[in-house]
């Protein structure tokens, strides 16, 4: 990417736009889980490629911040690299791949394995902010359902899963109830990551650029994944440890190793994997 | 294998270099000059300006060259630049009745004040390739141009006899909404809808407009008037107290005239659909006016059953920058979610096998007994 960006403001967006975004963010933090409409701007990457996350990050990042960007849990997937380079160029931000060193983490589809701490902000890229969208395509209608906290549709959907498959067949974008009031899409993170949102000490911000919505979970907020008393929420589990670092209890990606059905399971979180593999070396 | 996801940084740099090479074509030939593109591919430039919502032929031409002719990519470039520009204020409404049209036709009246004027159009050309060595017909000399007499809009002519709905001035003349600065919320005002349609994808609106003609929400259109020409853009400077022209833009305007059978409180009269686009963008302006009219179904108390009459459907899907981005984002890695689904399908399969085995086990047992 060219670093010659004359004619563009620091962090790309103009200050008025940042102010508009910050106002939307404040409202979102004040009403946890509520989708705040905002006048989403174009940013120099395609819609659907993290433009909401990019706008949120651009609105909150300052010179003292250290940015980490992950996609699928990895720092070096191409879109994560592209977004990190963008902010390095336009915001002169310092960047890192270490979860513990980052003050702002922009993510697509994962929450890092290393527990987040107070003072950290995680920015989720959100494709479809409306958890009810596939049950009710109309915005005017879903807005009404949220206003009335009428979430029967979603419970019926989950019930139908159980009736048909014997358990809830939702493995990612698993709906959550925030602070006991608003039904919220956690973005397409695997349900494995859902419990990390509950009572997290970090500030969680969600940006949906194409759909023009911002929402948030303030630190130490209850985030409950939907379930029933007899069929409670069950996140994914993995039988094997990571083939590289030996970690257990982490999210794993299956990597195909040959054309005879062979595969291995490795950490999706590359920072965690590197760190754990390093620790394993030391102990050996 | 695992290293395949590593090295994204180098891969990106290499991909950009390859893209630049592909875009350059044969290095023995001179590269495209954006100024020449602006002059010779004016229709394409107009489309990029219209859907990019920024009137700047030179910049649009640069975008087209940089995007290697990918229209939606060029529109994205324009939009991403436009959004960073500061906003000083609103211009006064442009007066299209005042523009000396380069082209003006009406399909509803044989002759009308100001006359019909074909102007620069592909209509009535034979779509045959010109000889390789010629540029086709000789181009018109500069100058001449239409006589500078008034050309009142057809809708105003009909309006004088109350056969067509009047231009609706809203109560108190409120500030127009701005979709690029304020969040759009459904249901929209017609002004917001028109803004959105003006930025909408030409192909999508064309297909929707076409669908209304084929019976999906028929609204019996007549091309009341299509005009193309340059118009002054004026802005009111508070310190001066009078409007000051800040430039000229070329526009295509289309007024569709549609039947309306009337209702209990309104006599039968013609209604209107409106289309406006930058440059020579006749297809876009016509499609837009068809869709604008069909989206007024609710306001006019018509039964709304067709896709083109559904505001949320049309407006949510007409923006090609959003559409192409979201469709193409499927190229991005999704292996975390896919892994989650894979785990579920394996589990469902295992449960299916267990049930099948259980069932056959019971069956065997029954035979033994």
XYZ file of C-alpha atoms in Angstrom:
653
model
C 0.000 0.000 0.000
C 1.192 3.468 -0.820
C 1.992 5.562 2.205
C 1.637 8.743 0.205
C -1.739 9.864 1.501
C -1.645 13.600 1.055
C -5.097 15.063 1.162
C -6.390 12.620 3.785
C -6.887 13.318 7.470
C -5.149 11.399 10.256
C -6.853 7.989 10.611
C -8.411 8.724 7.189
C -11.813 9.925 8.401
C -12.414 13.636 8.826
C -12.904 14.916 12.377
C -16.631 15.552 11.966
C -17.159 11.967 10.943
C -15.151 10.745 13.910
C -17.304 12.875 16.177
C -20.446 11.361 14.653
C -19.024 7.884 15.218
C -18.055 8.647 18.809
C -21.553 9.897 19.526
C -22.978 6.651 18.146
C -20.454 4.684 20.205
C -21.378 6.506 23.404
C -25.032 5.802 22.799
C -24.213 2.162 22.100
C -22.260 1.831 25.344
C -25.106 3.474 27.243
C -27.641 0.953 25.866
C -25.749 -2.365 25.826
C -26.692 -4.582 22.890
C -28.869 -1.969 21.165
C -28.107 -1.382 17.490
C -27.461 2.320 16.940
C -27.938 3.470 13.327
C -25.036 5.592 12.129
C -24.193 7.312 8.851
C -21.658 4.765 7.738
C -19.011 6.270 5.473
C -17.197 4.688 2.639
C -13.697 3.606 3.558
C -11.018 2.573 1.095
C -11.820 -1.126 1.269
C -14.888 -2.942 0.018
C -18.123 -3.149 1.976
C -18.288 -6.455 3.794
C -14.525 -6.509 4.337
C -14.520 -4.879 7.737
C -15.613 -1.341 6.923
C -17.647 -1.064 10.127
C -14.744 -2.243 12.259
C -12.409 0.096 10.391
C -14.656 3.092 11.092
C -14.956 2.238 14.780
C -11.207 1.743 15.085
C -10.540 4.984 13.187
C -12.842 6.829 15.602
C -11.188 5.545 18.770
C -7.521 5.057 17.889
C -5.026 7.604 19.140
C -1.286 7.996 18.918
C -0.788 6.209 22.230
C -2.609 3.091 21.075
C -1.201 -0.204 19.940
C -3.315 -1.994 17.372
C -3.702 -5.696 16.756
C -5.794 -6.958 13.832
C -6.903 -10.552 13.458
C -8.998 -12.422 10.951
C -10.012 -16.001 11.783
C -7.876 -15.615 14.889
C -4.710 -15.049 12.857
C -2.647 -11.875 12.554
C -1.277 -12.734 9.151
C -4.340 -13.574 7.107
C -4.360 -11.221 4.153
C -7.278 -9.016 5.168
C -5.884 -8.590 8.688
C -2.547 -7.583 7.179
C -4.290 -5.168 4.843
C -6.227 -3.440 7.642
C -3.183 -3.308 9.927
C -1.125 -1.719 7.130
C -3.927 0.753 6.505
C -3.844 2.033 10.077
C -0.068 2.002 10.214
C -0.137 4.253 7.127
C -3.045 6.593 7.905
C -3.030 6.729 11.728
C 0.701 6.213 12.262
C -0.425 3.626 14.801
C 2.006 1.235 16.380
C 0.941 -2.326 15.743
C 1.483 -5.639 17.424
C 0.490 -9.267 17.095
C 0.607 -9.868 20.867
C -2.827 -9.837 22.432
C -1.468 -8.721 25.798
C 0.352 -5.709 24.290
C -2.585 -4.396 22.276
C -4.850 -1.601 23.471
C -7.194 -1.931 20.497
C -7.903 -5.269 18.831
C -9.897 -5.357 15.635
C -11.214 -8.810 14.887
C -13.142 -10.811 12.389
C -14.726 -14.098 13.512
C -12.725 -14.732 16.709
C -11.984 -13.550 20.242
C -8.337 -14.114 21.212
C -7.541 -17.027 23.523
C -5.498 -14.818 25.852
C -8.099 -13.323 28.232
C -8.688 -9.634 27.599
C -8.005 -7.195 30.406
C -9.262 -3.877 31.692
C -8.398 -0.990 29.403
C -8.420 -3.089 26.260
C -10.989 -2.518 23.535
C -12.001 -5.197 21.084
C -13.643 -4.074 17.844
C -15.672 -6.695 16.011
C -16.308 -6.568 12.280
C -19.973 -7.369 11.801
C -21.582 -8.451 8.525
C -25.194 -8.844 9.736
C -25.908 -6.969 12.974
C -29.540 -8.052 13.209
C -29.865 -11.415 14.998
C -33.459 -11.704 13.768
C -32.702 -10.873 10.129
C -32.941 -14.415 8.774
C -36.213 -14.896 10.610
C -37.674 -11.531 9.593
C -36.116 -9.703 6.617
C -37.780 -6.341 7.285
C -35.924 -3.708 9.277
C -39.137 -1.890 10.229
C -40.425 -5.141 11.758
C -37.250 -6.212 13.588
C -36.921 -2.741 15.082
C -40.384 -3.161 16.529
C -39.567 -6.612 17.893
C -36.507 -5.202 19.704
C -38.543 -2.319 21.086
C -41.039 -4.772 22.561
C -38.284 -7.241 23.557
C -40.362 -9.751 21.610
C -37.835 -12.512 20.963
C -40.258 -15.406 20.593
C -39.193 -15.883 16.961
C -35.659 -16.740 18.005
C -36.730 -19.157 20.726
C -39.024 -20.892 18.244
C -36.111 -21.218 15.834
C -33.930 -22.783 18.517
C -36.812 -25.064 19.566
C -37.276 -26.187 15.956
C -33.561 -27.053 15.809
C -33.997 -29.273 18.848
C -37.134 -30.875 17.414
C -35.366 -31.595 14.131
C -31.779 -32.410 15.148
C -31.977 -33.146 18.835
C -29.919 -30.076 19.744
C -29.467 -26.436 18.805
C -27.857 -26.349 15.351
C -26.284 -22.920 15.510
C -22.496 -23.032 15.576
C -21.546 -19.414 14.954
C -23.331 -16.046 15.239
C -24.962 -17.735 18.218
C -27.455 -15.206 19.608
C -26.851 -13.668 23.026
C -28.952 -11.665 25.447
C -27.093 -8.582 26.644
C -27.726 -7.256 30.160
C -31.031 -9.111 30.151
C -32.599 -6.762 27.619
C -31.399 -6.782 24.005
C -30.958 -9.812 21.806
C -27.645 -9.369 20.009
C -25.621 -11.048 17.286
C -22.076 -11.615 18.545
C -20.908 -11.401 14.883
C -19.906 -14.682 13.245
C -17.597 -15.817 16.022
C -17.904 -19.534 16.779
C -20.146 -20.246 19.748
C -16.926 -21.491 21.375
C -16.028 -17.828 21.920
C -19.409 -16.744 23.285
C -18.595 -17.339 26.981
C -15.609 -14.952 26.668
C -18.029 -12.059 26.152
C -19.724 -12.558 29.505
C -18.432 -10.186 32.227
C -15.404 -9.364 30.071
C -13.218 -6.651 31.619
C -12.606 -5.246 28.116
C -14.850 -2.847 26.205
C -16.485 -4.631 23.278
C -17.507 -2.555 20.246
C -19.259 -3.826 17.139
C -19.261 -2.077 13.764
C -21.410 -3.052 10.782
C -20.434 -0.695 7.958
C -22.608 -1.964 5.143
C -25.662 -2.278 7.384
C -24.850 1.032 9.141
C -25.159 -0.117 12.728
C -22.950 0.181 15.803
C -23.480 -1.654 19.081
C -21.494 -2.308 22.213
C -21.030 -4.270 25.403
C -19.498 -2.241 28.235
C -16.982 -3.975 30.541
C -18.434 -6.357 33.124
C -21.797 -6.828 31.440
C -23.855 -10.002 31.518
C -23.881 -11.711 28.141
C -25.974 -14.836 28.120
C -26.055 -17.243 25.177
C -29.626 -18.351 24.582
C -30.721 -21.818 25.648
C -33.421 -23.737 27.449
C -33.377 -25.225 30.965
C -33.369 -28.749 29.545
C -31.299 -27.862 26.467
C -28.757 -25.341 27.706
C -26.263 -23.520 25.497
C -23.336 -25.775 24.568
C -20.228 -24.268 22.979
C -18.012 -26.367 20.701
C -15.325 -28.601 22.166
C -12.368 -30.263 20.520
C -11.080 -33.746 21.320
C -7.445 -33.280 20.294
C -4.865 -30.716 21.360
C -3.205 -28.345 18.886
C -0.736 -30.324 16.737
C 1.826 -27.523 16.962
C 1.758 -26.168 20.520
C -0.244 -28.873 22.310
C -2.791 -26.423 23.738
C -6.139 -27.786 24.809
C -9.348 -25.866 25.414
C -8.672 -23.552 22.492
C -10.386 -23.190 19.124
C -8.761 -25.297 16.431
C -8.685 -25.101 12.643
C -8.567 -28.287 10.635
C -5.747 -28.240 8.122
C -5.919 -30.750 5.297
C -2.532 -32.455 4.946
C -3.007 -34.801 1.987
C -5.612 -35.958 -0.490
C -6.414 -39.157 1.414
C -8.507 -37.583 4.142
C -5.543 -36.770 6.393
C -5.774 -33.631 8.458
C -4.389 -32.040 11.577
C -5.851 -29.620 14.094
C -3.971 -26.439 14.920
C -4.711 -23.287 16.906
C -6.815 -20.713 15.118
C -5.209 -18.022 17.333
C -1.704 -17.702 15.880
C -0.443 -15.417 18.641
C -1.510 -17.887 21.308
C 0.013 -20.771 19.347
C 3.399 -19.071 18.917
C 3.486 -18.130 22.567
C 2.426 -21.603 23.788
C 4.903 -23.306 21.441
C 7.670 -21.013 22.808
C 6.729 -21.909 26.404
C 6.766 -25.615 25.504
C 10.336 -25.189 24.141
C 11.444 -23.546 27.371
C 10.024 -26.239 29.643
C 11.538 -29.033 27.573
C 0.262 -26.384 4.805
C 0.058 -24.336 8.002
C 2.549 -21.871 6.528
C 0.049 -21.273 3.742
C -1.667 -18.627 5.877
C 1.647 -17.041 6.802
C 3.382 -14.387 4.794
C 0.235 -12.436 3.976
C 2.285 -9.273 3.817
C 4.583 -10.467 1.028
C 1.685 -12.040 -0.843
C -0.205 -8.744 -0.840
C 2.793 -6.781 -2.123
C 3.341 -9.310 -4.915
C -0.334 -9.297 -5.848
C -0.301 -5.499 -6.140
C 2.752 -5.627 -8.420
C 1.073 -8.228 -10.633
C -2.101 -6.152 -10.760
C -0.117 -3.123 -11.895
C 1.494 -5.226 -14.618
C -1.857 -6.540 -15.856
C -3.264 -3.038 -15.854
C -0.451 -1.640 -17.939
C -1.068 -3.979 -20.886
C 1.421 -3.840 -23.750
C 4.242 -1.547 -22.601
C 4.981 -0.687 -26.243
C 1.677 1.187 -26.376
C 1.237 4.510 -24.624
C -0.728 4.357 -21.367
C -4.282 5.694 -21.243
C -4.504 9.379 -20.584
C -7.340 10.124 -18.115
C -8.150 13.366 -19.932
C -8.699 11.381 -23.128
C -10.841 8.904 -21.209
C -12.958 11.772 -19.830
C -13.448 13.068 -23.363
C -13.925 9.823 -25.279
C -15.635 7.580 -22.748
C -18.021 10.258 -21.493
C -20.930 7.886 -20.904
C -18.836 5.617 -18.730
C -17.446 8.617 -16.860
C -21.006 9.829 -16.269
C -21.977 6.482 -14.778
C -19.024 6.490 -12.396
C -19.805 10.075 -11.334
C -23.507 9.311 -10.824
C -23.065 6.148 -8.791
C -20.040 7.651 -7.047
C -22.132 10.748 -6.144
C -19.360 13.138 -7.099
C -19.307 15.392 -10.150
C -15.706 15.473 -11.323
C -15.139 14.067 -14.824
C -11.367 14.169 -14.525
C -11.309 12.302 -11.224
C -13.852 9.772 -12.493
C -11.672 9.180 -15.550
C -8.653 8.642 -13.290
C -10.701 6.180 -11.247
C -11.691 4.262 -14.376
C -8.075 3.987 -15.510
C -6.835 3.030 -12.035
C -9.646 0.465 -11.720
C -8.662 -1.011 -15.091
C -12.163 -0.426 -16.385
C -13.953 -2.093 -13.463
C -16.892 0.283 -13.041
C -17.814 -0.730 -9.502
C -14.186 -0.515 -8.413
C -14.019 2.987 -9.918
C -17.246 3.956 -8.121
C -15.765 2.683 -4.856
C -12.642 4.783 -5.407
C -14.735 7.895 -6.003
C -16.965 7.250 -2.992
C -14.049 6.625 -0.645
C -12.550 9.926 -1.700
C -15.821 11.837 -1.660
C -16.633 10.834 1.882
C -13.521 12.571 3.219
C -14.430 15.927 1.668
C -15.761 18.607 4.005
C -19.317 19.820 3.507
C -19.805 23.576 3.243
C -23.530 23.751 2.678
C -26.292 23.029 0.238
C -26.599 24.422 -3.251
C -29.850 25.917 -4.384
C -32.073 23.500 -6.296
C -30.907 23.385 -9.905
C -33.475 24.731 -12.317
C -33.661 22.227 -15.136
C -36.292 24.281 -16.964
C -33.634 26.917 -17.448
C -31.028 24.634 -18.903
C -30.626 25.081 -22.651
C -30.880 21.379 -23.421
C -28.412 19.676 -25.625
C -31.162 17.072 -26.015
C -34.859 17.215 -25.205
C -37.520 14.797 -26.261
C -41.066 14.080 -25.226
C -42.923 10.913 -26.105
C -46.257 12.351 -25.025
C -46.590 15.361 -27.328
C -45.745 15.660 -30.985
C -44.739 19.255 -30.617
C -44.472 21.471 -27.619
C -43.046 24.853 -26.664
C -39.316 24.776 -27.253
C -39.638 21.844 -29.670
C -38.124 18.401 -29.741
C -34.382 18.139 -30.057
C -32.587 14.846 -30.635
C -29.117 16.008 -29.647
C -26.265 13.555 -29.093
C -27.929 10.148 -28.913
C -27.319 6.557 -29.909
C -30.996 6.318 -30.831
C -31.467 5.781 -34.581
C -27.818 4.931 -35.111
C -27.332 1.608 -36.862
C -25.332 -0.554 -34.535
C -22.759 -1.459 -37.156
C -19.031 -1.277 -36.657
C -17.454 1.714 -38.333
C -14.556 1.062 -40.671
C -11.419 0.375 -38.758
C -9.658 3.450 -40.122
C -12.432 5.976 -39.705
C -14.094 7.365 -36.647
C -17.584 7.069 -38.161
C -19.628 10.093 -39.129
C -17.947 13.468 -39.078
C -18.459 15.162 -35.750
C -20.567 18.275 -35.522
C -18.763 21.604 -35.549
C -18.718 23.545 -32.323
C -21.178 26.309 -31.804
C -24.690 26.497 -33.198
C -26.625 24.862 -30.399
C -30.278 25.182 -29.614
C -32.115 28.452 -29.877
C -32.176 30.228 -26.576
C -35.920 30.226 -26.118
C -37.686 28.901 -23.083
C -38.306 25.184 -22.848
C -40.852 24.698 -20.100
C -41.028 21.197 -18.657
C -43.770 18.960 -19.963
C -44.917 18.331 -16.427
C -45.406 22.089 -15.989
C -47.443 22.244 -19.217
C -49.773 19.509 -17.978
C -49.699 20.956 -14.503
C -51.172 24.179 -15.781
C -54.407 22.329 -16.512
C -54.291 20.291 -13.274
C -54.129 17.027 -15.204
C -50.900 16.076 -13.508
C -50.022 16.152 -9.870
C -48.206 19.357 -8.993
C -44.636 19.533 -7.741
C -45.096 18.888 -4.088
C -43.497 21.561 -1.994
C -43.146 20.125 1.484
C -44.492 22.078 4.404
C -41.974 24.604 5.628
C -39.398 23.513 3.000
C -37.363 21.354 5.404
C -33.630 20.769 4.945
C -33.237 17.748 2.721
C -31.957 14.613 4.411
C -28.496 13.472 3.403
C -27.973 9.735 3.205
C -24.226 10.148 3.241
C -24.243 12.072 6.522
C -27.192 10.752 8.485
C -28.288 7.204 9.092
C -31.047 6.155 6.758
C -34.021 4.650 8.495
C -37.003 2.971 6.886
C -39.567 4.055 5.871
C -37.799 6.799 3.933
C -39.043 10.115 2.635
C -39.288 10.363 -1.118
C -36.346 12.775 -1.150
C -34.156 10.230 0.638
C -35.374 7.496 -1.665
C -34.480 9.563 -4.715
C -31.004 10.179 -3.315
C -30.579 6.505 -2.806
C -31.861 5.670 -6.294
C -29.550 8.288 -7.819
C -26.594 6.411 -6.296
C -28.136 3.053 -7.162
C -26.749 0.585 -9.637
C -27.831 1.280 -13.200
C -28.205 -2.416 -14.029
C -30.275 -3.167 -10.938
C -32.619 -0.232 -11.500
C -32.873 -1.101 -15.175
C -33.986 -4.634 -14.312
C -36.482 -3.390 -11.720
C -37.876 -0.746 -14.079
C -38.161 -3.405 -16.765
C -39.998 -5.686 -14.354
C -42.665 -3.018 -13.796
C -43.191 -2.819 -17.546
C -43.669 -6.569 -17.716
C -46.445 -6.637 -15.169
C -44.716 -6.868 -11.792
C -46.281 -3.717 -10.414
C -47.352 -2.195 -13.710
C -47.624 1.588 -13.648
C -48.356 2.475 -17.294
C -45.484 4.887 -17.957
C -45.026 7.469 -20.679
C -41.734 9.245 -21.168
C -43.122 12.708 -20.552
C -39.785 14.291 -21.069
C -36.111 13.494 -21.181
C -33.632 16.304 -21.275
C -29.867 16.494 -21.209
C -27.896 19.652 -20.729
C -25.627 21.723 -18.577
C -27.031 23.660 -15.677
C -25.578 26.230 -13.304
C -25.032 25.206 -9.724
C -25.567 28.077 -7.342
C -24.887 28.460 -3.689
C -26.116 31.085 -1.276
C -23.200 32.701 0.545
C -24.511 34.159 3.816
C -22.088 37.095 3.740
C -23.206 38.108 0.253
C -26.913 37.514 0.551
C -27.413 36.448 -3.058
C -26.721 33.208 -4.927
C -23.351 32.764 -6.582
C -22.717 30.235 -9.353
C -20.000 27.765 -8.351
C -19.901 25.768 -11.568
C -21.864 23.863 -14.148
C -22.854 20.234 -14.220
C -24.207 18.178 -17.076
C -27.432 16.397 -16.142
C -29.920 13.984 -17.587
C -33.441 14.418 -16.269
C -36.387 12.141 -16.906
C -40.002 12.790 -15.994
C -42.145 9.704 -16.408
C -45.859 10.384 -16.583
C -48.052 7.621 -15.243
C -51.722 6.890 -15.128
C -53.517 7.176 -11.856
C -57.169 6.329 -11.664
C -57.887 8.639 -8.795
C -59.351 7.909 -5.409
C -62.181 9.048 -3.187
C -60.536 12.410 -2.498
C -58.462 12.878 -5.684
C -59.757 13.097 -9.253
C -58.088 10.967 -11.925
C -54.842 12.577 -12.978
C -51.357 11.743 -14.107
C -48.682 11.059 -11.540
C -44.973 11.321 -11.926
C -41.815 9.357 -11.526
C -38.574 11.264 -11.443
C -35.037 10.436 -12.513
C -31.898 12.566 -12.412
C -28.306 11.582 -13.139
C -24.989 13.235 -13.924
C -23.822 13.502 -17.523
C -25.380 11.607 -20.360
C -27.057 8.830 -18.381
C -30.367 8.386 -20.093
C -30.892 4.714 -19.291
C -30.206 5.364 -15.633
C -32.515 8.384 -15.430
C -35.355 6.496 -17.129
C -34.960 3.396 -14.955
C -34.781 5.551 -11.853
C -38.009 7.351 -12.735
C -39.829 4.046 -13.263
C -38.658 2.734 -9.911
C -39.368 6.042 -8.155
C -42.962 5.858 -9.377
C -43.446 2.224 -8.420
C -42.089 2.928 -4.925
C -44.836 5.504 -4.478
C -47.408 2.716 -4.402
C -48.021 3.136 -0.690
C -48.379 6.902 -0.875
C -50.900 6.611 -3.726
C -52.862 3.827 -2.090
C -51.970 1.211 -4.683
C -51.627 -2.471 -3.901
C -47.909 -3.145 -3.431
C -47.044 -6.735 -4.284
C -44.162 -6.545 -6.766
C -40.453 -6.338 -5.849
C -40.114 -2.889 -7.464
C -42.795 -1.551 -5.107
C -41.050 -2.738 -1.956
C -38.995 0.103 -0.513
C -36.824 -1.932 1.826
C -36.100 -4.498 -0.855
C -35.230 -1.965 -3.557
C -33.288 0.540 -1.473
C -31.382 -2.038 0.578
C -30.119 -3.766 -2.539
C -29.615 -0.977 -5.061
C -26.215 0.195 -3.851
C -23.648 -1.647 -5.917
C -20.711 -0.705 -3.698
C -22.401 -2.500 -0.824
C -23.628 -5.357 -2.976
C -20.322 -6.113 -4.628
C -18.434 -5.811 -1.363
C -20.635 -8.272 0.450
C -20.815 -10.764 -2.411
C -17.056 -10.610 -2.897
C -16.297 -10.861 0.804
C -17.078 -14.548 0.399
C -13.510 -14.709 -0.939
C -12.211 -13.903 2.516
C -11.319 -16.832 4.768
C -14.265 -18.283 6.642
C -12.524 -21.306 8.040
C -13.418 -20.650 11.669
C -17.135 -20.694 10.872
C -16.696 -23.506 8.382
C -14.913 -25.524 11.057
C -17.842 -24.938 13.383
C -20.287 -26.119 10.727
C -18.062 -29.078 9.873
C -18.150 -30.142 13.518
C -21.947 -29.883 13.532
C -22.407 -31.856 10.294
C -20.073 -34.585 11.589
C -22.047 -34.769 14.805
C -25.375 -34.897 12.962
C -23.977 -37.628 10.720
C -22.736 -39.656 13.666
C -26.122 -39.328 15.362
C -27.831 -40.393 12.142
C -25.629 -43.507 11.915
C -26.254 -44.361 15.555
C -29.984 -44.107 15.028
C -29.775 -46.223 11.848
C -27.691 -48.880 13.631
C -30.009 -48.820 16.620
C -33.003 -49.330 14.353
C -31.432 -52.255 12.452
C -30.293 -53.784 15.790
C -33.879 -53.790 17.054
C -35.007 -55.265 13.749
C -32.487 -58.185 14.049
C -33.586 -58.792 17.633
C -37.207 -59.067 16.538
C -36.291 -61.787 14.030
C -34.471 -63.858 16.661
C -37.394 -63.760 18.993
